[in-house]
């Protein structure tokens, strides 16, 4: 735990500041038992006692704005501090550009915090200027490519201000760094779904792109999920795209037994059965065989799921049997 | 072929039995120990802290060790007379998250009369948007978490009719992704915690029929790693709280048996601290009330008989849900 009392030698407690001596500090009152102040949180107590005091007084001043900075530094997750800070910014007519720089510096220290990102968004909305948001989020994603807050902010900025143009390039670079980055795959879908659209040409191009990535790393849950996602937009469905089914059978023939490959072939079988398009590769028997292989050998931890699926295929046999009578 | 997985290895010396009394002692002292640095640091989420601790104590049948009267008085103090919402602590701003925690605590104590119920209803109603979504507070952050908070809060007060339920459901469904999962907003990545919120919303609104059940359940099962622990998204480390988000979702989908329950139980037990009591996110880390509740609740879903039965939708004791005559939807297989 960091000892915030000692971290900055020049620190002066609010209770010792002459320009604050008109304020009576307000300790935390949760009505349960008296608060015991101990040495290592003295700075924290001091700042928040004064923060409660200005909140209670509803004081809108420059010193209050400075105080919220200290309060944020001690706990950037405190939503009331941020909310009060925004009220101060409005009331005092503070330069919002410098506030953008400030919140950027806080984001760099606390990139996984709802309040900082929300503050950023409100500022961008007030300024109607999204010009720094792609760089800011790219920087955050450089440090943590799956940071949910950064992705949400990025999607919001892109959607609100139509910043789609270079997003596929950005996604490409992330997937080149880590082809298993599920957030990047999700972003890829986001761009196509909201911007590029699902023309047949685009769907086929995305399929080729994804198959290339799977060829590179076969046991990649995200890429297989994405493949299913784009096939939702292929009129021929999950079993009707010859490029995809040939690719899968080729992998299988070359002894790839990734659970995701086998699971995908099972889905192809299921759709073929439902559409009455079964063939030598895609039929009830193959599906059952793959379910058994997954349950007993390649994905034992999910044995119960695969056995459930196998039973479901048994039922297809029964139903078909009844139909033929 | 690469089978690289991000995961942890459980040590030979890990706890393998449930240290129930240690956890109860840990929470009993945590709630009162105001000289803890953590206590000062967590003022901004105090209300949720009370909910986590009290629910865990209820599940261990030791809630009598919590200062009931003080807690109820504290909650009354935290209700904002203007908006009707409830804040994390006295003097803070009201927020959907803490309004829900407060209502859950009062539901367990059967003391909803301690707050102005009409005020809470007014607050929740005021945060619903035209598209059916909910803000968390007046500052306008939209998130499926808040949809869940809204319907859960109102249903606990038997006032679900006060909002537009159909639109609330439509918004949640607009956050469904191509993998069958859900994120925080339309287009946001699927995430086990947010899936729990969305499935929970549909469970309370009795609209589970709208889910792609098997696809979603498979995605949830895929969260289990060789250590037995569950992660919240592909290629992330396991974290104990996901044993709740994932297992509660699978329970509502009636497919909890699809994960390897024995291995998951071993992982959850390994997250206990045998010295301090409490559970942590991963074996060996520092414990906290949040992970302690979700560790116990997860074990309850797995059928551990020394813990009371938990309701998967509300994350509250089943007996409370029964007393309130609530019947959140659980799918039939």
XYZ file of C-alpha atoms in Angstrom:
658
model
C 0.000 0.000 0.000
C 1.376 3.387 -0.837
C 2.020 5.718 2.017
C 0.561 8.898 0.629
C 1.502 10.952 3.700
C 5.192 10.655 2.957
C 5.202 10.600 -0.814
C 5.452 14.362 -1.228
C 7.659 16.112 1.290
C 6.359 19.620 0.590
C 2.756 18.717 1.313
C 0.852 21.044 3.658
C -2.333 19.756 5.243
C -5.443 21.778 4.470
C -5.985 22.189 8.185
C -2.602 24.007 8.327
C -3.248 26.300 5.337
C -4.055 29.926 6.264
C -6.189 30.430 3.152
C -8.445 27.566 4.291
C -8.850 28.554 7.925
C -12.378 29.844 7.301
C -13.534 26.276 6.621
C -14.469 23.811 9.321
C -13.543 20.292 8.154
C -16.364 17.710 8.050
C -15.345 14.148 8.950
C -17.031 11.138 7.359
C -20.330 10.589 9.080
C -21.911 7.280 8.316
C -23.731 7.141 11.620
C -22.246 3.817 12.677
C -19.287 4.405 15.019
C -16.731 7.196 15.389
C -14.079 7.375 12.726
C -10.608 6.533 13.930
C -7.929 8.436 12.089
C -4.558 6.759 11.831
C -1.244 8.057 10.664
C -0.914 6.657 7.174
C -4.225 7.995 5.913
C -3.924 11.423 7.498
C -3.548 13.194 4.184
C -6.538 11.326 2.814
C -8.670 12.228 5.801
C -7.583 15.851 5.665
C -8.366 16.339 1.987
C -11.713 14.593 2.177
C -12.745 16.381 5.378
C -12.255 19.656 3.498
C -13.922 18.301 0.385
C -17.029 17.397 2.407
C -16.966 20.886 3.882
C -16.988 22.711 0.537
C -19.598 20.292 -0.785
C -21.823 21.036 2.165
C -21.293 24.794 1.693
C -21.682 24.398 -2.074
C -18.664 26.639 -2.478
C -17.856 27.378 -6.138
C -14.301 28.751 -6.117
C -10.896 28.311 -7.649
C -9.548 26.843 -4.424
C -12.374 24.298 -4.449
C -11.340 23.326 -7.985
C -7.757 22.823 -6.805
C -8.996 20.803 -3.862
C -10.892 18.408 -6.144
C -7.577 17.742 -7.910
C -6.042 16.607 -4.641
C -9.134 14.526 -3.910
C -8.919 12.889 -7.360
C -5.250 12.158 -6.865
C -6.037 10.274 -3.671
C -8.997 8.393 -5.115
C -9.880 8.861 -8.750
C -12.859 6.494 -8.451
C -14.841 8.860 -6.243
C -17.708 9.868 -8.543
C -18.938 12.686 -6.329
C -15.592 14.478 -6.590
C -15.767 14.381 -10.394
C -19.361 15.468 -10.440
C -18.577 18.438 -8.221
C -15.565 19.264 -10.344
C -17.769 19.486 -13.445
C -20.149 21.803 -11.668
C -17.159 23.963 -10.731
C -15.834 23.998 -14.289
C -19.161 25.253 -15.564
C -19.659 27.771 -12.842
C -16.125 29.177 -13.033
C -15.914 29.134 -16.823
C -12.599 27.288 -16.676
C -10.644 26.680 -19.900
C -11.832 23.258 -20.979
C -8.757 22.638 -23.171
C -6.518 22.600 -20.128
C -9.080 20.338 -18.443
C -8.717 17.921 -21.387
C -4.963 17.795 -20.738
C -5.582 17.310 -17.053
C -7.983 14.403 -17.466
C -5.606 12.840 -19.976
C -2.930 12.828 -17.302
C -5.336 11.163 -14.862
C -6.342 8.571 -17.457
C -2.689 7.679 -17.871
C -2.447 6.936 -14.149
C -5.892 5.305 -13.762
C -6.886 3.899 -17.150
C -9.429 1.445 -15.711
C -11.760 3.764 -13.978
C -15.309 4.623 -15.064
C -15.257 8.167 -13.712
C -12.207 9.466 -15.571
C -13.417 8.243 -18.925
C -16.861 9.656 -18.299
C -15.350 13.008 -17.398
C -13.403 12.916 -20.632
C -16.545 12.212 -22.616
C -18.466 15.069 -21.055
C -15.610 17.458 -21.907
C -15.477 16.278 -25.526
C -19.223 16.756 -25.764
C -19.016 20.239 -24.286
C -16.225 21.170 -26.693
C -17.656 19.202 -29.642
C -14.072 18.342 -30.495
C -13.129 14.670 -30.845
C -9.786 15.327 -32.556
C -7.642 13.819 -29.796
C -9.793 10.841 -28.871
C -8.379 8.287 -31.316
C -4.810 9.017 -30.234
C -5.725 9.053 -26.576
C -7.448 5.674 -26.714
C -4.748 4.212 -28.996
C -2.212 5.152 -26.340
C -4.285 3.501 -23.578
C -4.716 0.384 -25.740
C -1.009 0.239 -26.365
C -0.542 -0.417 -22.656
C -3.590 -2.663 -22.301
C -5.080 -3.779 -25.614
C -8.222 -5.097 -23.870
C -9.025 -2.070 -21.695
C -12.830 -2.068 -21.804
C -13.130 1.602 -20.848
C -10.800 2.732 -23.604
C -12.689 0.659 -26.171
C -16.052 2.039 -25.044
C -14.751 5.575 -25.299
C -13.250 4.933 -28.700
C -16.472 3.408 -30.024
C -18.457 6.314 -28.648
C -16.180 8.878 -30.327
C -16.151 6.991 -33.638
C -19.913 6.557 -33.692
C -20.771 10.078 -32.543
C -18.357 11.915 -34.822
C -18.163 9.437 -37.747
C -14.456 8.681 -37.360
C -14.506 5.323 -39.144
C -12.012 6.012 -41.930
C -8.817 4.585 -40.497
C -10.265 2.229 -37.951
C -9.755 -0.999 -39.899
C -6.061 -0.141 -40.232
C -5.894 0.333 -36.481
C -7.591 -3.002 -35.863
C -5.187 -4.662 -38.311
C -2.186 -3.401 -36.428
C -3.571 -4.713 -33.127
C -4.318 -8.100 -34.637
C -0.794 -8.240 -36.068
C 0.502 -7.726 -32.536
C -1.861 -10.267 -30.989
C -4.160 -12.269 -33.201
C -6.069 -13.469 -30.105
C -7.131 -9.965 -29.071
C -10.888 -10.439 -28.791
C -11.476 -6.713 -28.300
C -9.861 -5.996 -31.654
C -11.993 -8.627 -33.386
C -15.041 -7.077 -31.793
C -13.964 -3.667 -33.063
C -13.598 -5.098 -36.549
C -17.191 -6.249 -36.413
C -18.240 -2.872 -35.032
C -16.747 -1.022 -38.023
C -18.319 -3.313 -40.611
C -21.653 -3.415 -38.868
C -21.921 0.347 -38.419
C -20.043 1.639 -41.408
C -18.764 -0.629 -44.193
C -21.894 -2.769 -44.314
C -22.342 -6.399 -45.269
C -22.264 -6.436 -49.060
C -21.476 -9.878 -50.429
C -18.050 -8.646 -51.529
C -17.253 -7.347 -48.087
C -18.448 -10.540 -46.436
C -16.229 -12.671 -48.712
C -13.269 -10.384 -48.101
C -13.729 -10.655 -44.353
C -14.011 -14.416 -44.600
C -10.679 -14.593 -46.467
C -9.059 -12.296 -43.934
C -10.285 -14.418 -41.030
C -9.257 -17.718 -42.623
C -5.757 -16.326 -43.105
C -5.603 -15.452 -39.420
C -6.874 -18.895 -38.415
C -4.257 -20.514 -40.646
C -1.685 -18.583 -38.636
C -3.033 -19.552 -35.164
C -5.599 -22.312 -35.305
C -6.700 -22.529 -31.701
C -7.999 -18.968 -31.556
C -11.465 -18.640 -30.019
C -11.889 -15.023 -31.104
C -11.193 -15.615 -34.786
C -13.540 -18.601 -34.946
C -16.269 -16.594 -33.222
C -15.734 -13.768 -35.682
C -16.001 -16.195 -38.582
C -19.395 -17.329 -37.268
C -20.361 -13.677 -36.856
C -19.667 -12.723 -40.459
C -21.279 -15.872 -41.796
C -24.507 -14.580 -40.242
C -24.383 -12.084 -43.106
C -23.653 -14.669 -45.813
C -26.867 -15.642 -47.562
C -25.587 -19.180 -47.997
C -25.320 -19.581 -44.249
C -22.698 -21.321 -42.197
C -22.758 -24.546 -44.241
C -23.113 -23.052 -47.723
C -19.823 -21.236 -48.210
C -17.549 -23.626 -50.083
C -14.405 -21.672 -49.288
C -15.071 -21.994 -45.567
C -16.079 -25.647 -45.528
C -13.149 -26.652 -47.760
C -10.777 -24.740 -45.498
C -12.099 -26.561 -42.435
C -11.892 -29.999 -44.017
C -8.347 -29.273 -45.134
C -7.363 -28.393 -41.563
C -9.081 -31.511 -40.290
C -7.340 -33.677 -42.863
C -4.019 -32.184 -41.753
C -4.757 -33.423 -38.224
C -5.736 -30.130 -36.673
C -7.934 -30.989 -33.686
C -8.470 -27.570 -32.184
C -11.759 -27.694 -30.233
C -12.830 -24.568 -32.115
C -12.385 -26.251 -35.497
C -14.330 -29.309 -34.388
C -17.038 -27.135 -32.838
C -17.324 -25.186 -36.072
C -17.719 -28.340 -38.169
C -20.428 -29.459 -35.737
C -22.273 -26.174 -36.390
C -21.920 -26.732 -40.130
C -23.388 -30.223 -39.708
C -26.276 -28.883 -37.662
C -27.211 -26.303 -40.246
C -26.890 -28.819 -43.060
C -29.255 -31.151 -41.192
C -31.760 -28.361 -40.546
C -31.697 -27.259 -44.190
C -31.813 -30.808 -45.493
C -28.442 -30.320 -47.184
C -26.436 -33.115 -45.572
C -23.551 -34.695 -47.457
C -20.633 -37.053 -46.843
C -18.874 -34.545 -44.614
C -21.728 -32.859 -42.862
C -24.338 -35.123 -41.350
C -25.649 -36.443 -38.045
C -23.077 -39.210 -37.729
C -20.145 -36.849 -38.241
C -21.539 -34.410 -35.716
C -21.979 -37.119 -33.115
C -18.497 -38.438 -33.755
C -17.011 -34.955 -33.262
C -19.019 -34.378 -30.081
C -17.668 -37.636 -28.673
C -14.111 -36.747 -29.667
C -14.408 -33.377 -27.915
C -16.005 -34.853 -24.790
C -13.515 -37.666 -24.382
C -10.309 -36.291 -25.811
C -9.931 -32.731 -27.062
C -12.042 -30.655 -24.664
C -12.702 -32.848 -21.657
C -13.359 -29.946 -19.294
C -16.597 -29.238 -21.194
C -17.553 -32.908 -21.481
C -21.127 -32.303 -20.262
C -21.758 -29.678 -22.937
C -20.517 -31.892 -25.727
C -22.579 -34.831 -24.480
C -25.644 -32.577 -24.371
C -25.034 -31.627 -27.992
C -24.508 -35.259 -28.936
C -27.878 -36.129 -27.391
C -29.468 -33.330 -29.365
C -28.142 -34.871 -32.584
C -29.581 -38.219 -31.455
C -32.939 -36.484 -31.359
C -32.523 -35.323 -34.954
C -32.154 -38.979 -35.911
C -35.351 -39.842 -34.045
C -37.303 -36.983 -35.590
C -36.059 -37.830 -39.062
C -36.885 -41.478 -38.412
C -40.464 -40.582 -37.533
C -40.770 -38.381 -40.580
C -39.764 -41.167 -42.888
C -42.374 -43.570 -41.547
C -0.557 -26.004 -33.157
C -0.566 -23.442 -30.398
C -2.590 -24.105 -27.262
C -1.211 -21.212 -25.275
C -3.611 -20.183 -22.524
C -3.430 -17.428 -19.943
C -4.114 -19.140 -16.634
C -2.778 -19.744 -13.120
C -1.452 -22.915 -11.491
C -3.002 -23.960 -8.178
C -0.343 -24.712 -5.567
C -0.176 -27.948 -3.573
C -0.575 -26.046 -0.300
C -3.762 -24.203 -1.268
C -6.860 -24.390 0.957
C -9.083 -27.280 -0.157
C -11.877 -27.015 2.396
C -14.290 -24.169 3.111
C -13.052 -21.976 5.981
C -16.514 -20.661 6.816
C -15.866 -19.341 10.313
C -12.754 -17.463 9.168
C -14.808 -15.647 6.519
C -17.535 -14.701 8.969
C -14.948 -13.361 11.434
C -13.211 -11.466 8.634
C -16.401 -9.723 7.522
C -17.634 -9.066 11.051
C -14.447 -7.198 11.874
C -14.103 -5.581 8.425
C -17.447 -3.854 8.801
C -16.483 -2.295 12.094
C -12.796 -1.730 11.710
C -12.758 1.935 10.851
C -9.047 2.342 11.403
C -8.412 0.332 8.229
C -6.947 2.374 5.427
C -9.239 0.457 3.082
C -12.220 1.628 5.072
C -11.397 5.287 4.379
C -10.553 4.533 0.780
C -13.872 2.816 0.101
C -16.227 5.513 1.357
C -17.272 6.175 -2.242
C -18.739 2.673 -2.484
C -19.752 2.126 1.141
C -23.329 1.166 0.296
C -22.215 -1.639 -1.984
C -19.686 -2.706 0.636
C -22.528 -3.145 3.100
C -24.494 -5.170 0.559
C -21.531 -7.477 -0.169
C -20.801 -8.058 3.503
C -24.387 -8.465 4.667
C -25.299 -10.848 1.832
C -22.220 -12.948 2.536
C -23.097 -13.027 6.235
C -26.692 -13.969 5.419
C -25.477 -16.820 3.240
C -23.332 -18.012 6.159
C -26.300 -17.524 8.527
C -24.320 -15.090 10.664
C -25.911 -11.783 9.746
C -26.809 -11.175 13.394
C -23.187 -10.094 13.806
C -23.807 -7.065 11.571
C -24.989 -3.797 13.226
C -28.514 -3.923 11.787
C -29.973 -0.782 13.343
C -26.939 1.325 12.429
C -27.024 0.071 8.850
C -30.706 0.894 8.434
C -30.185 4.351 9.906
C -27.220 4.897 7.582
C -29.302 3.975 4.528
C -32.032 6.430 5.546
C -29.367 9.124 5.815
C -28.114 8.395 2.301
C -31.415 8.948 0.506
C -31.496 12.247 -1.324
C -34.793 13.962 -0.592
C -34.820 15.847 -3.885
C -34.124 13.134 -6.475
C -35.179 10.175 -4.333
C -31.972 8.299 -5.210
C -29.560 6.828 -2.698
C -25.834 7.556 -2.495
C -22.846 5.445 -1.520
C -22.359 7.395 1.677
C -23.771 10.351 3.504
C -23.250 13.566 1.504
C -22.391 11.822 -1.771
C -24.449 12.058 -4.922
C -27.223 9.544 -5.525
C -26.487 6.827 -8.053
C -28.285 3.812 -9.495
C -25.602 1.403 -8.224
C -25.959 2.417 -4.599
C -29.711 2.773 -4.816
C -29.838 -0.901 -5.752
C -27.430 -1.922 -2.977
C -29.511 -0.053 -0.415
C -32.762 -1.604 -1.627
C -31.175 -5.081 -1.558
C -29.972 -4.606 2.006
C -33.379 -3.368 3.141
C -35.063 -6.278 1.352
C -32.905 -8.728 3.318
C -33.809 -6.925 6.533
C -37.477 -6.678 5.457
C -37.261 -2.970 6.222
C -38.093 -1.183 2.946
C -40.170 1.155 5.094
C -36.919 2.826 6.209
C -36.740 4.759 2.929
C -39.143 6.731 0.818
C -40.083 4.072 -1.742
C -41.905 6.502 -4.027
C -38.720 8.565 -4.086
C -36.649 5.600 -5.228
C -39.201 4.765 -7.911
C -39.200 8.365 -9.118
C -35.393 8.336 -9.264
C -35.205 5.134 -11.316
C -37.992 6.253 -13.656
C -36.247 9.594 -14.240
C -33.134 7.813 -15.500
C -34.832 5.803 -18.282
C -34.126 7.118 -21.777
C -36.230 7.003 -24.939
C -34.312 4.029 -26.294
C -35.116 2.109 -23.109
C -31.612 2.395 -21.646
C -30.820 3.827 -18.227
C -28.398 6.464 -17.040
C -26.505 5.669 -13.845
C -27.007 9.187 -12.555
C -27.871 12.601 -13.911
C -24.569 12.782 -15.778
C -25.753 10.421 -18.445
C -23.465 7.428 -18.566
C -25.380 4.584 -20.265
C -24.508 0.994 -19.468
C -26.415 -2.303 -19.373
C -25.358 -2.514 -15.719
C -27.789 0.289 -15.015
C -30.619 -1.472 -16.849
C -30.144 -4.397 -14.510
C -29.928 -2.125 -11.444
C -33.151 -0.411 -12.492
C -35.275 -3.514 -13.002
C -33.833 -5.238 -9.945
C -34.459 -2.237 -7.705
C -38.035 -1.802 -8.906
C -38.870 -5.492 -8.783
C -37.651 -5.726 -5.167
C -40.116 -2.907 -4.425
C -42.872 -4.553 -6.547
C -42.954 -1.478 -8.772
C -41.580 -2.799 -12.054
C -44.663 -1.396 -13.796
C -43.357 2.141 -13.223
C -40.915 1.934 -16.181
C -41.325 0.948 -19.807
C -40.258 -2.694 -19.458
C -40.557 -3.512 -23.161
C -38.190 -0.732 -24.108
C -35.798 -1.681 -21.325
C -35.709 -5.193 -22.761
C -35.294 -3.894 -26.326
C -32.262 -1.863 -25.302
C -30.630 -4.835 -23.600
C -31.289 -6.968 -26.675
C -29.697 -4.287 -28.866
C -26.476 -4.988 -26.956
C -26.445 -8.654 -28.013
C -23.344 -9.485 -30.034
C -22.613 -11.897 -32.861
C -21.232 -14.408 -30.358
C -24.521 -14.481 -28.430
C -23.011 -12.488 -25.536
C -23.630 -8.938 -24.355
C -21.586 -5.819 -23.690
C -22.192 -2.505 -21.974
C -23.658 -0.720 -24.995
C -24.609 -1.682 -28.561
C -21.395 -2.862 -30.227
C -19.341 -3.229 -27.043
C -17.451 -6.473 -26.606
C -19.103 -9.418 -24.869
C -18.088 -9.576 -21.229
C -19.206 -12.128 -18.622
C -20.100 -9.475 -16.021
C -22.302 -7.609 -18.473
C -23.806 -10.866 -19.732
C -24.899 -11.498 -16.141
C -26.523 -8.042 -16.046
C -28.327 -8.568 -19.347
C -29.470 -12.126 -18.651
C -30.537 -10.960 -15.184
C -32.601 -8.147 -16.709
C -34.319 -10.609 -19.031
C -34.864 -13.016 -16.128
C -36.608 -10.335 -14.050
C -38.612 -9.139 -17.067
C -39.403 -12.761 -17.974
C -38.054 -12.409 -21.507
C -35.410 -15.144 -21.516
C -36.977 -16.448 -24.724
C -35.110 -13.690 -26.603
C -31.682 -15.231 -25.924
C -29.601 -17.390 -28.248
C -29.419 -19.847 -25.410
C -27.058 -22.594 -26.520
C -24.671 -20.204 -28.242
C -24.502 -17.954 -25.195
C -24.136 -20.870 -22.799
C -21.301 -22.305 -24.851
C -19.509 -18.931 -24.836
C -19.907 -18.892 -21.045
C -18.544 -22.455 -20.715
C -15.551 -21.460 -22.816
C -14.609 -19.127 -19.976
C -13.404 -22.116 -17.941
C -9.639 -22.553 -17.958
C -7.562 -25.635 -17.164
C -7.091 -24.406 -13.559
C -10.871 -24.658 -13.166
C -11.230 -20.880 -12.770
C -13.296 -18.726 -15.114
C -12.283 -15.607 -16.999
C -14.576 -12.826 -18.192
C -13.437 -12.562 -21.803
C -11.285 -14.726 -24.098
C -7.577 -14.727 -23.290
C -7.917 -13.042 -19.918
C -6.769 -14.384 -16.569
C -9.276 -16.170 -14.311
C -10.845 -14.112 -11.536
C -13.032 -15.417 -8.731
C -15.827 -12.913 -9.315
C -16.396 -14.458 -12.737
C -17.339 -17.713 -11.046
C -20.361 -15.721 -9.984
C -21.089 -13.794 -13.197
C -20.681 -16.885 -15.378
C -22.265 -19.439 -13.081
C -25.219 -17.224 -12.168
C -25.850 -16.664 -15.897
C -25.575 -20.376 -16.596
C -27.951 -21.051 -13.689
C -30.561 -18.733 -15.181
C -30.026 -20.552 -18.485
C -30.304 -23.842 -16.584
C -26.975 -25.063 -17.944
C -24.728 -24.835 -14.912
C -23.706 -28.486 -15.351
C -21.904 -27.636 -18.585
C -18.801 -26.479 -16.718
C -16.539 -28.785 -14.749
C -18.004 -28.041 -11.314
C -15.453 -30.020 -9.346
C -12.549 -28.106 -10.853
C -14.296 -24.782 -10.373
C -14.906 -25.610 -6.715
C -11.196 -26.326 -6.279
C -10.350 -22.971 -7.837
C -12.816 -21.067 -5.624
C -11.510 -22.772 -2.477
C -7.937 -21.970 -3.523
C -8.844 -18.253 -3.499
C -9.411 -18.328 0.289
C -6.836 -16.807 2.602
C -6.420 -19.270 5.464
C -4.853 -16.657 7.722
C -6.944 -13.516 7.301
C -10.172 -15.146 6.088
C -12.000 -13.907 3.004
C -11.578 -14.666 -0.693
C -9.450 -12.915 -3.324
C -9.580 -12.705 -7.123
C -6.793 -15.258 -7.628
C -4.994 -17.601 -5.227
C -2.520 -15.683 -3.057
C -3.904 -12.174 -3.624
C -5.335 -9.874 -0.944
C -8.920 -10.646 0.105
C -11.868 -8.237 0.082
C -15.625 -8.344 0.828
C -16.556 -8.202 -2.888
C -14.689 -11.396 -3.776
C -15.737 -12.974 -0.480
C -19.410 -12.631 -1.387
C -18.903 -13.957 -4.909
C -16.772 -16.860 -3.668
C -19.475 -17.921 -1.216
C -22.312 -17.297 -3.686
C -20.453 -19.329 -6.327
C -20.058 -22.240 -3.915
C -23.748 -21.972 -3.092
C -24.638 -22.338 -6.773
C -22.395 -25.389 -6.861
C -24.562 -26.876 -4.112
C -22.344 -26.473 -1.055
C -24.702 -27.394 1.784
C -23.013 -25.346 4.518
C -23.980 -22.135 2.668
C -27.579 -21.019 2.214
C -29.111 -21.231 -1.235
C -28.473 -18.089 -3.275
C -30.793 -16.772 -5.970
C -28.836 -16.538 -9.257
C -30.689 -13.490 -10.564
C -30.654 -11.309 -7.460
C -27.479 -12.539 -5.732
C -29.438 -12.601 -2.500
C -30.566 -15.485 -0.273
C -33.316 -17.519 -1.942
C -35.382 -17.227 1.257
C -35.512 -13.422 0.808
C -36.664 -13.796 -2.796
C -39.295 -16.309 -1.676
C -40.495 -14.048 1.128
C -40.933 -11.234 -1.407
C -42.751 -13.693 -3.705
C -40.500 -12.830 -6.610
C -40.175 -15.350 -9.399
C -37.367 -14.394 -11.745
C -37.446 -16.550 -14.840
C -35.171 -19.574 -15.045
C -35.167 -21.348 -18.398
C -36.409 -24.857 -18.727
C -33.946 -27.067 -20.570
